[in-house]
C-alpha cells in the first residue's frame, strides 16, 4: 500500500514538525514517527477494492476486446449513477468491488460482453470531513480525500496517546457506533484485516486503554 507524505497538508494543521513522546505500549511506535503521518491522494494511490463510494465520486467504465466502450460517471447527491439507456444504479455506500459487479450486470443487458474485458475504477474521489476525538494527540476536524482509511486518518492525528487504546478504535456515524477496528490486526495482519473507510461527518474515537500485560 503506497502512501505519500503531504507536507503542505500537515503544515495546514500545524503538525509538520511536531514530535511525540516515547511510546509505552507496543504498537504506539508506528505513530510516533512524523514520517508516518501520511495521506493518500488520488494522483498517487488508486482506491482499494474495499473503498466505499459516495456522492461526488467519479467512476470510469471501460470495455475492450470484441466490444468497446468508455464512460465516466459521477455519483449524484442521491447516490446514483446513470449509465446508457437511462439506467440508474444506486452505488452509494457500496464497495468498489460490489459496484463493479453491479454495473457489469447492468451493462450485460445492453452490451454483449462475451469476448470482452470489463472494468470499473474510481477516476476521482470526493473529499470528506472527519472528526477525530478521544485519546489522540491532535484531536480535531480534518478535511481530506475519502480514499484514506481510518488508519491513515488516525496517523494524521498523531495516533493514540500513552493511555489510548490500540485495540478498539470506534467509528461513529449519526450518533451511532457503526464499526470498530483493532490496530494490531491492521499493523500485523490477522483475521478480518480489512481497511475501514469513513463517510462525511463521521467521528473517529479512540477510547482509553483497557487491560494491559507487562513482561519483564
PDB file of C-alpha atoms in Angstrom:
ATOM      1  CA  UNK A   1       0.000   0.000   0.000  1.00  0.00           C
ATOM      2  CA  UNK A   2       1.712   3.154  -1.215  1.00  0.00           C
ATOM      3  CA  UNK A   3       1.418   6.276   0.893  1.00  0.00           C
ATOM      4  CA  UNK A   4       2.677   9.791   0.329  1.00  0.00           C
ATOM      5  CA  UNK A   5       3.610  12.396   2.943  1.00  0.00           C
ATOM      6  CA  UNK A   6       1.711  15.619   2.331  1.00  0.00           C
ATOM      7  CA  UNK A   7       3.927  18.243   3.862  1.00  0.00           C
ATOM      8  CA  UNK A   8       1.604  21.115   2.997  1.00  0.00           C
ATOM      9  CA  UNK A   9      -1.378  19.256   4.472  1.00  0.00           C
ATOM     10  CA  UNK A  10       0.480  18.693   7.729  1.00  0.00           C
ATOM     11  CA  UNK A  11       1.544  22.336   7.855  1.00  0.00           C
ATOM     12  CA  UNK A  12      -2.094  23.355   7.446  1.00  0.00           C
ATOM     13  CA  UNK A  13      -2.894  21.515  10.655  1.00  0.00           C
ATOM     14  CA  UNK A  14       0.331  22.627  12.367  1.00  0.00           C
ATOM     15  CA  UNK A  15       1.645  19.070  12.647  1.00  0.00           C
ATOM     16  CA  UNK A  16       4.588  19.067  10.246  1.00  0.00           C
ATOM     17  CA  UNK A  17       7.292  19.415  12.896  1.00  0.00           C
ATOM     18  CA  UNK A  18       5.552  18.005  15.944  1.00  0.00           C
ATOM     19  CA  UNK A  19       7.434  15.384  17.949  1.00  0.00           C
ATOM     20  CA  UNK A  20       5.521  12.921  20.091  1.00  0.00           C
ATOM     21  CA  UNK A  21       6.630  11.360  23.396  1.00  0.00           C
ATOM     22  CA  UNK A  22       8.301   7.969  23.601  1.00  0.00           C
ATOM     23  CA  UNK A  23       5.847   5.047  23.329  1.00  0.00           C
ATOM     24  CA  UNK A  24       4.997   2.993  26.410  1.00  0.00           C
ATOM     25  CA  UNK A  25       2.691   0.397  24.780  1.00  0.00           C
ATOM     26  CA  UNK A  26       3.659  -1.950  21.968  1.00  0.00           C
ATOM     27  CA  UNK A  27       2.451  -0.610  18.620  1.00  0.00           C
ATOM     28  CA  UNK A  28       2.473   3.067  19.562  1.00  0.00           C
ATOM     29  CA  UNK A  29       5.876   3.485  17.891  1.00  0.00           C
ATOM     30  CA  UNK A  30       4.197   3.247  14.486  1.00  0.00           C
ATOM     31  CA  UNK A  31       2.526   6.600  15.145  1.00  0.00           C
ATOM     32  CA  UNK A  32       5.364   8.439  16.895  1.00  0.00           C
ATOM     33  CA  UNK A  33       7.492   8.981  13.791  1.00  0.00           C
ATOM     34  CA  UNK A  34       6.420  12.184  11.954  1.00  0.00           C
ATOM     35  CA  UNK A  35       7.052  10.462   8.608  1.00  0.00           C
ATOM     36  CA  UNK A  36       4.210   8.068   9.444  1.00  0.00           C
ATOM     37  CA  UNK A  37       1.690  10.926   9.273  1.00  0.00           C
ATOM     38  CA  UNK A  38       0.633  10.213   5.739  1.00  0.00           C
ATOM     39  CA  UNK A  39      -2.289  10.836   3.425  1.00  0.00           C
ATOM     40  CA  UNK A  40      -3.247   9.068   0.234  1.00  0.00           C
ATOM     41  CA  UNK A  41      -4.014  11.292  -2.745  1.00  0.00           C
ATOM     42  CA  UNK A  42      -5.958  10.364  -5.911  1.00  0.00           C
ATOM     43  CA  UNK A  43      -2.950  11.180  -8.111  1.00  0.00           C
ATOM     44  CA  UNK A  44      -0.711   8.736  -6.243  1.00  0.00           C
ATOM     45  CA  UNK A  45      -2.876   5.897  -4.996  1.00  0.00           C
ATOM     46  CA  UNK A  46      -5.882   4.145  -6.517  1.00  0.00           C
ATOM     47  CA  UNK A  47      -8.737   3.237  -4.157  1.00  0.00           C
ATOM     48  CA  UNK A  48      -8.724  -0.350  -2.933  1.00  0.00           C
ATOM     49  CA  UNK A  49     -11.494  -2.880  -3.547  1.00  0.00           C
ATOM     50  CA  UNK A  50     -12.868  -2.041  -0.074  1.00  0.00           C
ATOM     51  CA  UNK A  51     -13.286   1.670  -0.890  1.00  0.00           C
ATOM     52  CA  UNK A  52     -16.870   2.773  -0.188  1.00  0.00           C
ATOM     53  CA  UNK A  53     -18.383   5.075  -2.800  1.00  0.00           C
ATOM     54  CA  UNK A  54     -20.320   8.219  -2.001  1.00  0.00           C
ATOM     55  CA  UNK A  55     -21.823  11.292  -3.650  1.00  0.00           C
ATOM     56  CA  UNK A  56     -19.201  13.196  -5.630  1.00  0.00           C
ATOM     57  CA  UNK A  57     -17.044  10.205  -6.545  1.00  0.00           C
ATOM     58  CA  UNK A  58     -16.373   9.641 -10.239  1.00  0.00           C
ATOM     59  CA  UNK A  59     -16.191   6.166 -11.718  1.00  0.00           C
ATOM     60  CA  UNK A  60     -14.756   5.055 -15.043  1.00  0.00           C
ATOM     61  CA  UNK A  61     -16.304   2.187 -17.019  1.00  0.00           C
ATOM     62  CA  UNK A  62     -14.112   0.574 -19.702  1.00  0.00           C
ATOM     63  CA  UNK A  63     -14.913  -2.263 -22.087  1.00  0.00           C
ATOM     64  CA  UNK A  64     -12.356  -3.548 -24.560  1.00  0.00           C
ATOM     65  CA  UNK A  65     -11.973  -6.562 -26.820  1.00  0.00           C
ATOM     66  CA  UNK A  66     -14.856  -7.679 -29.031  1.00  0.00           C
ATOM     67  CA  UNK A  67     -16.903  -4.730 -27.737  1.00  0.00           C
ATOM     68  CA  UNK A  68     -15.549  -1.282 -26.952  1.00  0.00           C
ATOM     69  CA  UNK A  69     -16.818   1.427 -24.636  1.00  0.00           C
ATOM     70  CA  UNK A  70     -15.501   4.086 -22.259  1.00  0.00           C
ATOM     71  CA  UNK A  71     -17.565   6.298 -19.986  1.00  0.00           C
ATOM     72  CA  UNK A  72     -17.126   8.405 -16.872  1.00  0.00           C
ATOM     73  CA  UNK A  73     -19.924   8.884 -14.359  1.00  0.00           C
ATOM     74  CA  UNK A  74     -20.343  10.985 -11.212  1.00  0.00           C
ATOM     75  CA  UNK A  75     -22.277   9.692  -8.227  1.00  0.00           C
ATOM     76  CA  UNK A  76     -25.107  12.199  -7.746  1.00  0.00           C
ATOM     77  CA  UNK A  77     -26.432  13.660  -4.486  1.00  0.00           C
ATOM     78  CA  UNK A  78     -28.884  10.781  -4.113  1.00  0.00           C
ATOM     79  CA  UNK A  79     -26.192   8.143  -4.601  1.00  0.00           C
ATOM     80  CA  UNK A  80     -26.996   7.111  -8.193  1.00  0.00           C
ATOM     81  CA  UNK A  81     -25.035   6.920 -11.435  1.00  0.00           C
ATOM     82  CA  UNK A  82     -26.868   6.921 -14.759  1.00  0.00           C
ATOM     83  CA  UNK A  83     -25.416   4.656 -17.456  1.00  0.00           C
ATOM     84  CA  UNK A  84     -26.557   4.365 -21.118  1.00  0.00           C
ATOM     85  CA  UNK A  85     -30.215   3.567 -21.811  1.00  0.00           C
ATOM     86  CA  UNK A  86     -31.007   5.807 -18.802  1.00  0.00           C
ATOM     87  CA  UNK A  87     -30.368   3.047 -16.321  1.00  0.00           C
ATOM     88  CA  UNK A  88     -29.929   4.483 -12.824  1.00  0.00           C
ATOM     89  CA  UNK A  89     -27.830   2.413 -10.431  1.00  0.00           C
ATOM     90  CA  UNK A  90     -27.608   3.101  -6.709  1.00  0.00           C
ATOM     91  CA  UNK A  91     -23.941   2.823  -5.656  1.00  0.00           C
ATOM     92  CA  UNK A  92     -23.633   4.980  -2.532  1.00  0.00           C
ATOM     93  CA  UNK A  93     -22.437   3.003   0.468  1.00  0.00           C
ATOM     94  CA  UNK A  94     -21.231   0.067  -1.648  1.00  0.00           C
ATOM     95  CA  UNK A  95     -17.614  -1.022  -2.037  1.00  0.00           C
ATOM     96  CA  UNK A  96     -15.806  -0.673  -5.349  1.00  0.00           C
ATOM     97  CA  UNK A  97     -15.872  -4.457  -5.729  1.00  0.00           C
ATOM     98  CA  UNK A  98     -19.650  -4.547  -5.223  1.00  0.00           C
ATOM     99  CA  UNK A  99     -20.213  -1.649  -7.629  1.00  0.00           C
ATOM    100  CA  UNK A 100     -18.119  -3.323 -10.318  1.00  0.00           C
ATOM    101  CA  UNK A 101     -20.257  -6.469 -10.172  1.00  0.00           C
ATOM    102  CA  UNK A 102     -23.479  -4.452 -10.115  1.00  0.00           C
ATOM    103  CA  UNK A 103     -22.579  -2.264 -13.092  1.00  0.00           C
ATOM    104  CA  UNK A 104     -21.295  -5.235 -15.081  1.00  0.00           C
ATOM    105  CA  UNK A 105     -24.647  -6.985 -14.669  1.00  0.00           C
ATOM    106  CA  UNK A 106     -26.462  -3.885 -15.932  1.00  0.00           C
ATOM    107  CA  UNK A 107     -24.141  -3.405 -18.920  1.00  0.00           C
ATOM    108  CA  UNK A 108     -24.590  -7.061 -19.829  1.00  0.00           C
ATOM    109  CA  UNK A 109     -28.241  -6.214 -20.530  1.00  0.00           C
ATOM    110  CA  UNK A 110     -27.327  -3.662 -23.215  1.00  0.00           C
ATOM    111  CA  UNK A 111     -23.919  -4.854 -24.497  1.00  0.00           C
ATOM    112  CA  UNK A 112     -22.722  -8.343 -25.456  1.00  0.00           C
ATOM    113  CA  UNK A 113     -19.727  -8.744 -23.137  1.00  0.00           C
ATOM    114  CA  UNK A 114     -18.715 -12.137 -24.485  1.00  0.00           C
ATOM    115  CA  UNK A 115     -15.072 -12.000 -25.554  1.00  0.00           C
ATOM    116  CA  UNK A 116     -14.601  -8.577 -23.964  1.00  0.00           C
ATOM    117  CA  UNK A 117     -12.856  -7.263 -20.876  1.00  0.00           C
ATOM    118  CA  UNK A 118     -14.821  -5.166 -18.418  1.00  0.00           C
ATOM    119  CA  UNK A 119     -13.574  -2.901 -15.654  1.00  0.00           C
ATOM    120  CA  UNK A 120     -14.892  -0.250 -13.296  1.00  0.00           C
ATOM    121  CA  UNK A 121     -12.435   2.022 -11.484  1.00  0.00           C
ATOM    122  CA  UNK A 122     -12.628   5.201  -9.418  1.00  0.00           C
ATOM    123  CA  UNK A 123     -11.257   8.038 -11.536  1.00  0.00           C
ATOM    124  CA  UNK A 124     -11.654  10.786  -8.921  1.00  0.00           C
ATOM    125  CA  UNK A 125     -12.584  10.709  -5.249  1.00  0.00           C
ATOM    126  CA  UNK A 126     -14.639  13.098  -3.179  1.00  0.00           C
ATOM    127  CA  UNK A 127     -13.384  14.931  -0.096  1.00  0.00           C
ATOM    128  CA  UNK A 128     -14.817  14.233   3.348  1.00  0.00           C
ATOM    129  CA  UNK A 129     -14.724  15.937   6.737  1.00  0.00           C
ATOM    130  CA  UNK A 130     -13.900  13.659   9.674  1.00  0.00           C
ATOM    131  CA  UNK A 131     -13.837  14.472  13.390  1.00  0.00           C
ATOM    132  CA  UNK A 132     -11.106  12.730  15.406  1.00  0.00           C
ATOM    133  CA  UNK A 133     -11.684  12.685  19.163  1.00  0.00           C
ATOM    134  CA  UNK A 134     -10.700  10.838  22.328  1.00  0.00           C
ATOM    135  CA  UNK A 135      -7.188   9.800  23.314  1.00  0.00           C
ATOM    136  CA  UNK A 136      -5.248  11.107  20.291  1.00  0.00           C
ATOM    137  CA  UNK A 137      -2.509  13.702  20.312  1.00  0.00           C
ATOM    138  CA  UNK A 138      -4.144  16.061  17.818  1.00  0.00           C
ATOM    139  CA  UNK A 139      -7.934  15.799  18.028  1.00  0.00           C
ATOM    140  CA  UNK A 140      -9.848  17.957  15.619  1.00  0.00           C
ATOM    141  CA  UNK A 141     -11.705  18.155  12.329  1.00  0.00           C
ATOM    142  CA  UNK A 142      -9.884  17.114   9.170  1.00  0.00           C
ATOM    143  CA  UNK A 143     -10.892  17.505   5.523  1.00  0.00           C
ATOM    144  CA  UNK A 144      -9.160  15.025   3.240  1.00  0.00           C
ATOM    145  CA  UNK A 145      -9.646  12.689   0.249  1.00  0.00           C
ATOM    146  CA  UNK A 146     -12.166   9.947   1.020  1.00  0.00           C
ATOM    147  CA  UNK A 147      -9.806   7.200  -0.193  1.00  0.00           C
ATOM    148  CA  UNK A 148      -7.927   7.445   3.104  1.00  0.00           C
ATOM    149  CA  UNK A 149      -8.730   4.638   5.517  1.00  0.00           C
ATOM    150  CA  UNK A 150      -9.426   5.131   9.212  1.00  0.00           C
ATOM    151  CA  UNK A 151      -5.812   4.116   9.849  1.00  0.00           C
ATOM    152  CA  UNK A 152      -4.461   6.889   7.586  1.00  0.00           C
ATOM    153  CA  UNK A 153      -6.629   9.471   9.312  1.00  0.00           C
ATOM    154  CA  UNK A 154      -5.510   8.288  12.730  1.00  0.00           C
ATOM    155  CA  UNK A 155      -1.843   8.737  11.778  1.00  0.00           C
ATOM    156  CA  UNK A 156      -2.534  12.380  10.870  1.00  0.00           C
ATOM    157  CA  UNK A 157      -3.985  12.898  14.361  1.00  0.00           C
ATOM    158  CA  UNK A 158      -0.758  11.533  15.884  1.00  0.00           C
ATOM    159  CA  UNK A 159      -2.221   8.166  16.849  1.00  0.00           C
ATOM    160  CA  UNK A 160      -3.293   7.041  20.331  1.00  0.00           C
ATOM    161  CA  UNK A 161      -1.813   8.799  23.352  1.00  0.00           C
ATOM    162  CA  UNK A 162       0.036   6.832  26.024  1.00  0.00           C
ATOM    163  CA  UNK A 163      -3.331   5.948  27.583  1.00  0.00           C
ATOM    164  CA  UNK A 164      -5.194   5.494  24.298  1.00  0.00           C
ATOM    165  CA  UNK A 165      -6.470   2.132  23.067  1.00  0.00           C
ATOM    166  CA  UNK A 166      -4.916   0.363  20.085  1.00  0.00           C
ATOM    167  CA  UNK A 167      -7.401  -2.500  20.268  1.00  0.00           C
ATOM    168  CA  UNK A 168     -10.816  -0.858  19.941  1.00  0.00           C
ATOM    169  CA  UNK A 169     -10.957   2.320  17.864  1.00  0.00           C
ATOM    170  CA  UNK A 170     -14.570   3.395  17.257  1.00  0.00           C
ATOM    171  CA  UNK A 171     -16.300   4.787  14.165  1.00  0.00           C
ATOM    172  CA  UNK A 172     -19.417   6.808  14.966  1.00  0.00           C
ATOM    173  CA  UNK A 173     -21.951   7.879  12.328  1.00  0.00           C
ATOM    174  CA  UNK A 174     -25.089   9.832  13.111  1.00  0.00           C
ATOM    175  CA  UNK A 175     -24.590   9.304  16.831  1.00  0.00           C
ATOM    176  CA  UNK A 176     -24.324   5.511  16.467  1.00  0.00           C
ATOM    177  CA  UNK A 177     -21.180   3.350  16.663  1.00  0.00           C
ATOM    178  CA  UNK A 178     -21.144   1.631  13.262  1.00  0.00           C
ATOM    179  CA  UNK A 179     -17.731  -0.039  13.333  1.00  0.00           C
ATOM    180  CA  UNK A 180     -14.680  -0.776  15.463  1.00  0.00           C
ATOM    181  CA  UNK A 181     -11.189  -1.804  14.474  1.00  0.00           C
ATOM    182  CA  UNK A 182      -8.124  -3.314  16.086  1.00  0.00           C
ATOM    183  CA  UNK A 183      -4.882  -1.553  15.169  1.00  0.00           C
ATOM    184  CA  UNK A 184      -2.879  -4.686  15.950  1.00  0.00           C
ATOM    185  CA  UNK A 185      -4.771  -6.611  13.284  1.00  0.00           C
ATOM    186  CA  UNK A 186      -4.217  -3.777  10.827  1.00  0.00           C
ATOM    187  CA  UNK A 187      -0.497  -3.433  11.576  1.00  0.00           C
ATOM    188  CA  UNK A 188       0.401  -7.093  11.898  1.00  0.00           C
ATOM    189  CA  UNK A 189      -2.262  -8.932   9.897  1.00  0.00           C
ATOM    190  CA  UNK A 190      -4.942 -11.301  11.096  1.00  0.00           C
ATOM    191  CA  UNK A 191      -8.488 -12.429  10.515  1.00  0.00           C
ATOM    192  CA  UNK A 192     -10.817  -9.687   9.330  1.00  0.00           C
ATOM    193  CA  UNK A 193      -7.908  -7.425   8.426  1.00  0.00           C
ATOM    194  CA  UNK A 194      -9.713  -5.103   6.000  1.00  0.00           C
ATOM    195  CA  UNK A 195      -9.498  -1.361   5.533  1.00  0.00           C
ATOM    196  CA  UNK A 196     -12.253   0.771   7.030  1.00  0.00           C
ATOM    197  CA  UNK A 197     -13.307   3.859   5.095  1.00  0.00           C
ATOM    198  CA  UNK A 198     -15.227   6.741   6.610  1.00  0.00           C
ATOM    199  CA  UNK A 199     -18.131   8.847   5.397  1.00  0.00           C
ATOM    200  CA  UNK A 200     -18.592  12.612   5.577  1.00  0.00           C
ATOM    201  CA  UNK A 201     -19.001  13.903   9.164  1.00  0.00           C
ATOM    202  CA  UNK A 202     -18.046  10.567  10.739  1.00  0.00           C
ATOM    203  CA  UNK A 203     -16.325  10.543  14.133  1.00  0.00           C
ATOM    204  CA  UNK A 204     -13.172   8.516  14.757  1.00  0.00           C
ATOM    205  CA  UNK A 205     -12.949   7.936  18.517  1.00  0.00           C
ATOM    206  CA  UNK A 206     -10.023   6.477  20.463  1.00  0.00           C
ATOM    207  CA  UNK A 207     -11.118   5.382  23.974  1.00  0.00           C
ATOM    208  CA  UNK A 208      -8.766   4.877  26.919  1.00  0.00           C
ATOM    209  CA  UNK A 209      -6.713   1.711  27.066  1.00  0.00           C
ATOM    210  CA  UNK A 210      -8.205  -1.313  28.804  1.00  0.00           C
ATOM    211  CA  UNK A 211      -6.281  -4.200  30.395  1.00  0.00           C
ATOM    212  CA  UNK A 212      -2.505  -4.306  29.872  1.00  0.00           C
ATOM    213  CA  UNK A 213       0.093  -7.048  30.237  1.00  0.00           C
ATOM    214  CA  UNK A 214       3.724  -6.222  31.032  1.00  0.00           C
ATOM    215  CA  UNK A 215       6.634  -8.652  30.535  1.00  0.00           C
ATOM    216  CA  UNK A 216       9.917  -8.156  32.410  1.00  0.00           C
TER     217      UNK A 216
END
